[in-house]
mmCIF file of C-alpha atoms in Angstrom:
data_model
loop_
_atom_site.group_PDB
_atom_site.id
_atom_site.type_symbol
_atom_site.label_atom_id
_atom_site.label_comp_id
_atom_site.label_asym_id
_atom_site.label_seq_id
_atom_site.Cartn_x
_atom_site.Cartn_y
_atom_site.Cartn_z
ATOM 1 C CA UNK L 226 6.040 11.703 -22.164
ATOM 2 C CA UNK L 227 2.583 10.343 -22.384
ATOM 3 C CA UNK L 228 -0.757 11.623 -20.620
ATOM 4 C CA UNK L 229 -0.521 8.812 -18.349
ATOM 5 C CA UNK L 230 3.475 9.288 -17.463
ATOM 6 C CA UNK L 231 2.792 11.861 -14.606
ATOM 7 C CA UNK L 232 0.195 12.036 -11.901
ATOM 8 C CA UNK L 233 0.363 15.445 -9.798
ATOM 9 C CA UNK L 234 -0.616 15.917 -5.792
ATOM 10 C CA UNK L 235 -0.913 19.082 -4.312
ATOM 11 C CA UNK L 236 2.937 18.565 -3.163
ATOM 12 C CA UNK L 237 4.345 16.424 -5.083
ATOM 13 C CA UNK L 238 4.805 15.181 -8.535
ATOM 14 C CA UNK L 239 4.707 11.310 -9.579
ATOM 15 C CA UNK L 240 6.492 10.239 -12.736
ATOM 16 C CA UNK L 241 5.332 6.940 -14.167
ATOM 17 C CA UNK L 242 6.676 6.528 -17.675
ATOM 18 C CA UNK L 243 8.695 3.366 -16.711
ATOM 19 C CA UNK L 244 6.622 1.652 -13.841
ATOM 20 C CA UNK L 245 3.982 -1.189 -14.942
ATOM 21 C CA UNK L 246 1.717 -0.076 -12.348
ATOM 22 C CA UNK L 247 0.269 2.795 -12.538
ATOM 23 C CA UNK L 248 -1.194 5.218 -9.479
ATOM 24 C CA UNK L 249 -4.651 4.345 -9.020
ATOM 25 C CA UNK L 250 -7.244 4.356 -6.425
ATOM 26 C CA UNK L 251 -5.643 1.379 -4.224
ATOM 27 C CA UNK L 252 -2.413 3.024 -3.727
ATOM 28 C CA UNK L 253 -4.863 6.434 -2.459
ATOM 29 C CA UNK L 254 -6.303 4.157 0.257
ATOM 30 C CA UNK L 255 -3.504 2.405 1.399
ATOM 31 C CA UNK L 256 -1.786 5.686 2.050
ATOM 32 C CA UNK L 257 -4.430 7.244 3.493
ATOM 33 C CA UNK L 258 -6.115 4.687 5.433
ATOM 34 C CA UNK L 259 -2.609 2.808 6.737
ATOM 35 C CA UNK L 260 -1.461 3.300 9.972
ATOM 36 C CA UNK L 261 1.790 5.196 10.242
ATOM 37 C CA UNK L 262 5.319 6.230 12.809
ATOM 38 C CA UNK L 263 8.335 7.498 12.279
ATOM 39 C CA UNK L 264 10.509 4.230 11.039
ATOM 40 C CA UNK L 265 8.284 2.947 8.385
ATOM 41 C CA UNK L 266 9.158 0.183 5.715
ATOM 42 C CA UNK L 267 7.021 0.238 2.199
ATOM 43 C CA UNK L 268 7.033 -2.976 0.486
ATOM 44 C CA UNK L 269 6.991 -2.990 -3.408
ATOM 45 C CA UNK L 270 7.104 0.888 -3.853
ATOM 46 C CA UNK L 271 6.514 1.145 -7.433
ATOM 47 C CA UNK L 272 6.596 4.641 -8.045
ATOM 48 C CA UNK L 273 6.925 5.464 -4.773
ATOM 49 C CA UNK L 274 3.677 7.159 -4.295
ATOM 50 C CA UNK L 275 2.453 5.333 -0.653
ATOM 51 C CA UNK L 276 5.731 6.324 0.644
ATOM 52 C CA UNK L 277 5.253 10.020 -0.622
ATOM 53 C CA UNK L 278 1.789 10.235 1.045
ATOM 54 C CA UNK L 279 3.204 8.667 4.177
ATOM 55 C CA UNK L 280 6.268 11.073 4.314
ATOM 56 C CA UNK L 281 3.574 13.825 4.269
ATOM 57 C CA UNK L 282 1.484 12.543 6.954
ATOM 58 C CA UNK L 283 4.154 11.976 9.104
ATOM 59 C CA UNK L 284 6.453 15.103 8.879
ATOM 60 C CA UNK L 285 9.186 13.064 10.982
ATOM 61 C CA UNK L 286 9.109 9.584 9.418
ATOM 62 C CA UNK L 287 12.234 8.085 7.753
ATOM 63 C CA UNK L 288 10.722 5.825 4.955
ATOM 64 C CA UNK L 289 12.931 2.746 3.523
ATOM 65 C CA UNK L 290 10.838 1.328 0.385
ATOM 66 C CA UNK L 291 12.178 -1.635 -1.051
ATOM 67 C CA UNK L 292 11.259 -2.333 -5.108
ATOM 68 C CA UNK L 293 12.232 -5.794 -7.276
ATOM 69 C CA UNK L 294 11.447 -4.243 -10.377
ATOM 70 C CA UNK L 295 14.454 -1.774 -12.013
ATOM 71 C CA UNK L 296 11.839 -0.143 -14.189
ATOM 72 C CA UNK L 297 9.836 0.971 -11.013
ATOM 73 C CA UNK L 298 12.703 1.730 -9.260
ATOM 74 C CA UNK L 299 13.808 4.772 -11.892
ATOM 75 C CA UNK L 300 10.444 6.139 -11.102
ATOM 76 C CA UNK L 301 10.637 5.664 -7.979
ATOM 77 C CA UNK L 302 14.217 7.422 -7.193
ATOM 78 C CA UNK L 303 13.039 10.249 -9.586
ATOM 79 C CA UNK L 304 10.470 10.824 -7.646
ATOM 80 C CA UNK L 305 11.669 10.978 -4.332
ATOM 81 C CA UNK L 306 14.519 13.128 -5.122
ATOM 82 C CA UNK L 307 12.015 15.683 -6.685
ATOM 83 C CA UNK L 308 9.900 15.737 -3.203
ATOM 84 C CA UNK L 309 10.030 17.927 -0.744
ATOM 85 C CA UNK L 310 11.084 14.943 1.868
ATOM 86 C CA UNK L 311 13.892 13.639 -0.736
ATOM 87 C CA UNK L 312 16.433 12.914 2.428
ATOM 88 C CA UNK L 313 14.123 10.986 4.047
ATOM 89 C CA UNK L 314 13.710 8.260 2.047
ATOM 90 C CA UNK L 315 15.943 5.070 1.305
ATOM 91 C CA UNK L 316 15.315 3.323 -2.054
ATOM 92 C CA UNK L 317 16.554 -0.642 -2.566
ATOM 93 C CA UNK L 318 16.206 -2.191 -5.306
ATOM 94 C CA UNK L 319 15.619 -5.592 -3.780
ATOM 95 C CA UNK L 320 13.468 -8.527 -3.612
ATOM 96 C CA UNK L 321 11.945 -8.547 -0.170
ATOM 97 C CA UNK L 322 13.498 -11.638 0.633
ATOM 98 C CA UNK L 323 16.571 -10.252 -0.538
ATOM 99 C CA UNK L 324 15.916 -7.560 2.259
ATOM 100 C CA UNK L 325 14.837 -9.923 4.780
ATOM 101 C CA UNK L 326 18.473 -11.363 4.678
ATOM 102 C CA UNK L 327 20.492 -8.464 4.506
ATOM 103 C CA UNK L 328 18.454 -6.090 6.849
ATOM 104 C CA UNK L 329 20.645 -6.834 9.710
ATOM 105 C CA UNK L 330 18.001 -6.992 12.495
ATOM 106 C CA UNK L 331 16.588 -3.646 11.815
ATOM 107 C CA UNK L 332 13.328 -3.203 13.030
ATOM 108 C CA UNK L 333 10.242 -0.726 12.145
ATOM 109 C CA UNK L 334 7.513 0.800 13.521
ATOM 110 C CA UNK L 335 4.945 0.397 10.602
ATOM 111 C CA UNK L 336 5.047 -1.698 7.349
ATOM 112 C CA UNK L 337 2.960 -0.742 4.621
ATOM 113 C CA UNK L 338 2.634 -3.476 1.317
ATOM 114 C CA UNK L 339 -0.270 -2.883 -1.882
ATOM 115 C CA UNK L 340 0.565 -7.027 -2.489
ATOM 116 C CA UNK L 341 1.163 -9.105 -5.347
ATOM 117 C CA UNK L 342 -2.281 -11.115 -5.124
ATOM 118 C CA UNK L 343 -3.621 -12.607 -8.028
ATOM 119 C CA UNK L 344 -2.944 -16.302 -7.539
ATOM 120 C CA UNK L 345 -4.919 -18.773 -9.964
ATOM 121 C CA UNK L 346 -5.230 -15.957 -12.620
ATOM 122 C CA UNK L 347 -2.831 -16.106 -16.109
ATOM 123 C CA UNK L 348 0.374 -14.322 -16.047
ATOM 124 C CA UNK L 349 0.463 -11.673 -18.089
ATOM 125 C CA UNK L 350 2.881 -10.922 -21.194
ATOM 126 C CA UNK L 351 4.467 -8.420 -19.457
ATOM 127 C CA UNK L 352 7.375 -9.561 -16.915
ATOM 128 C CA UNK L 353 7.192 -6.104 -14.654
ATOM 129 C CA UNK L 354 3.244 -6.165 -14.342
ATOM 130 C CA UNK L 355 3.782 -10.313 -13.395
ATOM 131 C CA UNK L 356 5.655 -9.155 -10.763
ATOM 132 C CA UNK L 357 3.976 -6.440 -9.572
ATOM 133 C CA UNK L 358 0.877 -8.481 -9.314
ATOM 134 C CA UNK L 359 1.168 -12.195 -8.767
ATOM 135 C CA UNK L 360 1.754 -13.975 -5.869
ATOM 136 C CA UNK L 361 4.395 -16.502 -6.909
ATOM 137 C CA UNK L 362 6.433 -13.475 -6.643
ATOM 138 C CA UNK L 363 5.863 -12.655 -2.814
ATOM 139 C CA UNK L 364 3.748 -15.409 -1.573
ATOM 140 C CA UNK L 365 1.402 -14.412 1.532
ATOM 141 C CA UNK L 366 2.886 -16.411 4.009
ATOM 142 C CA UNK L 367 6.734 -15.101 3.303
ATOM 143 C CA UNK L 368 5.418 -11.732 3.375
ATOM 144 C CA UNK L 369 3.458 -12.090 6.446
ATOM 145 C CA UNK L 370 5.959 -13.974 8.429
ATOM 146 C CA UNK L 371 8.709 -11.528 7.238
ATOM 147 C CA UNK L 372 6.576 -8.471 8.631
ATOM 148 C CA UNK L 373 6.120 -9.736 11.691
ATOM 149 C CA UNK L 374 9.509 -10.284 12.008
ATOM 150 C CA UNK L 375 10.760 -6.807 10.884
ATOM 151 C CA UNK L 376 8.285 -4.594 13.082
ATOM 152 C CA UNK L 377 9.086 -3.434 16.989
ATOM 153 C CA UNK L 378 6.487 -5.365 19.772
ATOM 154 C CA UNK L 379 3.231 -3.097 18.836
ATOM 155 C CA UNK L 380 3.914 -2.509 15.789
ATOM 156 C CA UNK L 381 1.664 -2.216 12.838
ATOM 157 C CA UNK L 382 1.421 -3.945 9.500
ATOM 158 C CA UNK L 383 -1.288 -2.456 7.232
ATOM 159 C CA UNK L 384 -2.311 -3.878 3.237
ATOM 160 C CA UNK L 385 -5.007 -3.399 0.620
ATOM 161 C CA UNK L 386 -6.179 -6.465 -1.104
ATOM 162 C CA UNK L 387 -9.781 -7.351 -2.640
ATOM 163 C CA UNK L 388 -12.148 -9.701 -1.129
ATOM 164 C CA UNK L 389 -11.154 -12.702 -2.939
ATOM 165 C CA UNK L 390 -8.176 -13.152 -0.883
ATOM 166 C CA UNK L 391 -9.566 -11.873 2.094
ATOM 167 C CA UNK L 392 -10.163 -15.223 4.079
ATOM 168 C CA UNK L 393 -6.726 -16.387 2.960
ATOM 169 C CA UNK L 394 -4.960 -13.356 3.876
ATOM 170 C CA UNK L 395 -6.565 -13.023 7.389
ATOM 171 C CA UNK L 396 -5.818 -16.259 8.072
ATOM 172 C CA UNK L 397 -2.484 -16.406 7.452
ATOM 173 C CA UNK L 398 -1.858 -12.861 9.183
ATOM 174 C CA UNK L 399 -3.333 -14.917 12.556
ATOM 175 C CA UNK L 400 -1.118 -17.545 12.424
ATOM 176 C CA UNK L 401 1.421 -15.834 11.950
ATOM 177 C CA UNK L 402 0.648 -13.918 15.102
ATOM 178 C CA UNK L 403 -1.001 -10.959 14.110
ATOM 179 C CA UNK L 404 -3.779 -9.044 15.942
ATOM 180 C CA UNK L 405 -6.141 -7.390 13.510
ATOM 181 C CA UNK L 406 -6.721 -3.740 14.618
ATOM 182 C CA UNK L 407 -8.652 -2.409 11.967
ATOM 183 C CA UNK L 408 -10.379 -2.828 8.713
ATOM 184 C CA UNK L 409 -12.143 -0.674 6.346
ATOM 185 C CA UNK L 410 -14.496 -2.293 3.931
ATOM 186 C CA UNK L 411 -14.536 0.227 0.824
ATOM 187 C CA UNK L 412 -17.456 -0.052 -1.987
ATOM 188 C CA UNK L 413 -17.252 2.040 -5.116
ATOM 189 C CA UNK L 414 -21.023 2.629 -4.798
ATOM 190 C CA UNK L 415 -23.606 2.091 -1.573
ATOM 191 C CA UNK L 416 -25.500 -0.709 -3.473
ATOM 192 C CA UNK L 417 -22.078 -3.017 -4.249
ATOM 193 C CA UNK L 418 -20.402 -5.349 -2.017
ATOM 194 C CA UNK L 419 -16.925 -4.205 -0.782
ATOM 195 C CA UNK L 420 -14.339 -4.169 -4.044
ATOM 196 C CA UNK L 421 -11.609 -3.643 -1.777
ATOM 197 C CA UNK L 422 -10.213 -4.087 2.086
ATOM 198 C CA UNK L 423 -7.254 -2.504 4.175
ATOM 199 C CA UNK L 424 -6.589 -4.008 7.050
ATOM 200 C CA UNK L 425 -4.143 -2.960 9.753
ATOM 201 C CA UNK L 426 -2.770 -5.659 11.785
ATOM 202 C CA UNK L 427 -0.411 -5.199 14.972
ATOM 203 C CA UNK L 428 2.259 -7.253 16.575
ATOM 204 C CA UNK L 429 1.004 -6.955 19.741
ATOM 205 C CA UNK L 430 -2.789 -7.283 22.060
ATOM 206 C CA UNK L 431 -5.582 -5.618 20.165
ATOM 207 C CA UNK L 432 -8.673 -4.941 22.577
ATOM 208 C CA UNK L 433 -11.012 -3.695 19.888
ATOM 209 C CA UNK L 434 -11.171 -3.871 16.171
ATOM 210 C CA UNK L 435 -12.067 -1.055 14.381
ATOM 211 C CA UNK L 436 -14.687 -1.995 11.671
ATOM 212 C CA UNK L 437 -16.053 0.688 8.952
ATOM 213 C CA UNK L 438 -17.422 0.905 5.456
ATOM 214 C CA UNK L 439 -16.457 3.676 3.496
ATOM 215 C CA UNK L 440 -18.078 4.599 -0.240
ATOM 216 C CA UNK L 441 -16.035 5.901 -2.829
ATOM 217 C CA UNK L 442 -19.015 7.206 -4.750
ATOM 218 C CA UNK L 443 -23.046 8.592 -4.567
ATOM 219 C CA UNK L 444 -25.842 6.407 -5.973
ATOM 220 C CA UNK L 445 -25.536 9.257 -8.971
ATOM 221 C CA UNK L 446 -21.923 8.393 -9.477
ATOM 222 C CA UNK L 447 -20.741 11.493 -7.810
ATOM 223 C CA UNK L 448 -17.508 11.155 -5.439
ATOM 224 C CA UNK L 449 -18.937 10.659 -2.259
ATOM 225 C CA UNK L 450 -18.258 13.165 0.745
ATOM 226 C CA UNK L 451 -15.696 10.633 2.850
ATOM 227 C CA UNK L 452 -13.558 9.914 -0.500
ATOM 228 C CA UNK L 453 -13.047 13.831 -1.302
ATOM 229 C CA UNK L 454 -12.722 14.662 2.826
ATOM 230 C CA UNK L 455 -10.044 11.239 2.561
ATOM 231 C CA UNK L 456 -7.775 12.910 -0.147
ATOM 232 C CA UNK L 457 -8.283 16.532 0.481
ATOM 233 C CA UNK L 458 -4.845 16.833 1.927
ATOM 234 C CA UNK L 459 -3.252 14.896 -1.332
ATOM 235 C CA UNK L 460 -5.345 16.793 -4.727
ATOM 236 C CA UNK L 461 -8.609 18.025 -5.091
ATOM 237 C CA UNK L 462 -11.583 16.603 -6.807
ATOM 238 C CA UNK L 463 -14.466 18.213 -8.988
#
């Protein structure tokens, strides 16, 4: 097993070895910064790690995560049977619009996706990390339109995706019929424009949206206060 094949939080393990992408600082956000309930649906596990950190937020959430890629989904079942939550998870190794026609009406209260978003880009060589990050394989407005269709009235749909896609994304959420609730503008340093953006929308009214920037890191470099306070409950930083 390689350095890179396992990735440890303070309570539980993630095994990577066969997944193209990797844990990394997106998937932290998005499963901190989502909105969560008890009957959530993750879209595009990978290795399962949003659904991990969403099974410990919420100690009585049943989590179904849904994966197109077989390599991701032997990390993925690994991984969840190794937790401490291992019976409340359902793995599928589907396409989501595989799931969207066999899902037989069910309904959730939160759906959670880190999209496929690169668009005008080059594919790359590798079939698994195509997937995993271009568009043509979940296209915004099938996604969109399938989430809204999935979650209960009031229900929440919450992403991270970077700015270039931001207007686009938005967009389509509102058309849809989507309510944005909340977004949180995240900077690796104070000086930089926003690198990346989760947004929680709900299928429902929305009085007020919830607007904040957050820092990842000091002017020196240094992890900033909010991203150690953020991930405290997950691993530690120095």
């Amino acid at each position: 097993m390689g350095k890179n094949d396992e990735f440890s939080y303070r309570q539980f393990t993630i095994q990577q070895s066969h997944a193209a992408m990797k844990v990394g600082t997106d998937s932290d956000l998005l499963g901190t910064l989502s909105a969560a309930g008890n009957k959530i649906l993750d879209i595009g596990t990978g290795t399962g790690v949003i659904a991990l950190m969403l099974a410990q937020r919420c100690p009585e959430a049943h989590i179904t995560a849904i994966e197109i890629d077989g390599q991701a989904v032997i990390d993925a079942r690994a991984n969840f049977s190794a937790s401490p939550w291992a019976g409340r998870f359902t793995l599928l190794h589907r396409s989501f619009q595989e799931f969207l026609q066999t899902s037989d009406s069910e309904q959730f209260d939160c759906i959670v996706c880190n999209p496929p978003y690169f668009d005008k880009s080059l594919k790359c060589r590798n079939e698994s990390k195509t997937i995993a990050r271009h568009t043509s394989s979940l296209p915004f407005p099938i996604l969109i339109g399938g989430a809204y269709g999935l979650l209960k009235d009031d229900g929440v749909f919450s992403v991270i995706i970077p700015p270039e896609v931001l207007e686009d994304f938005t967009a389509t959420c509102l058309i849809k019929g989507f309510r944005l609730q909340a977004i949180y503008r995240v900077k690796t340093v104070p000086e930089k424009a926003p690198r990346r953006y989760v947004l929680v929308h709900r299928k429902g009214q929305v009085d007020e949206v919830k607007d904040e920037t957050f820092c990842l890191r000091n002017q020196d470099r240094s992890r900033s206060d909010w991203y150690i306070k953020q991930l405290s409950d997950f691993h530690g930083h120095k």
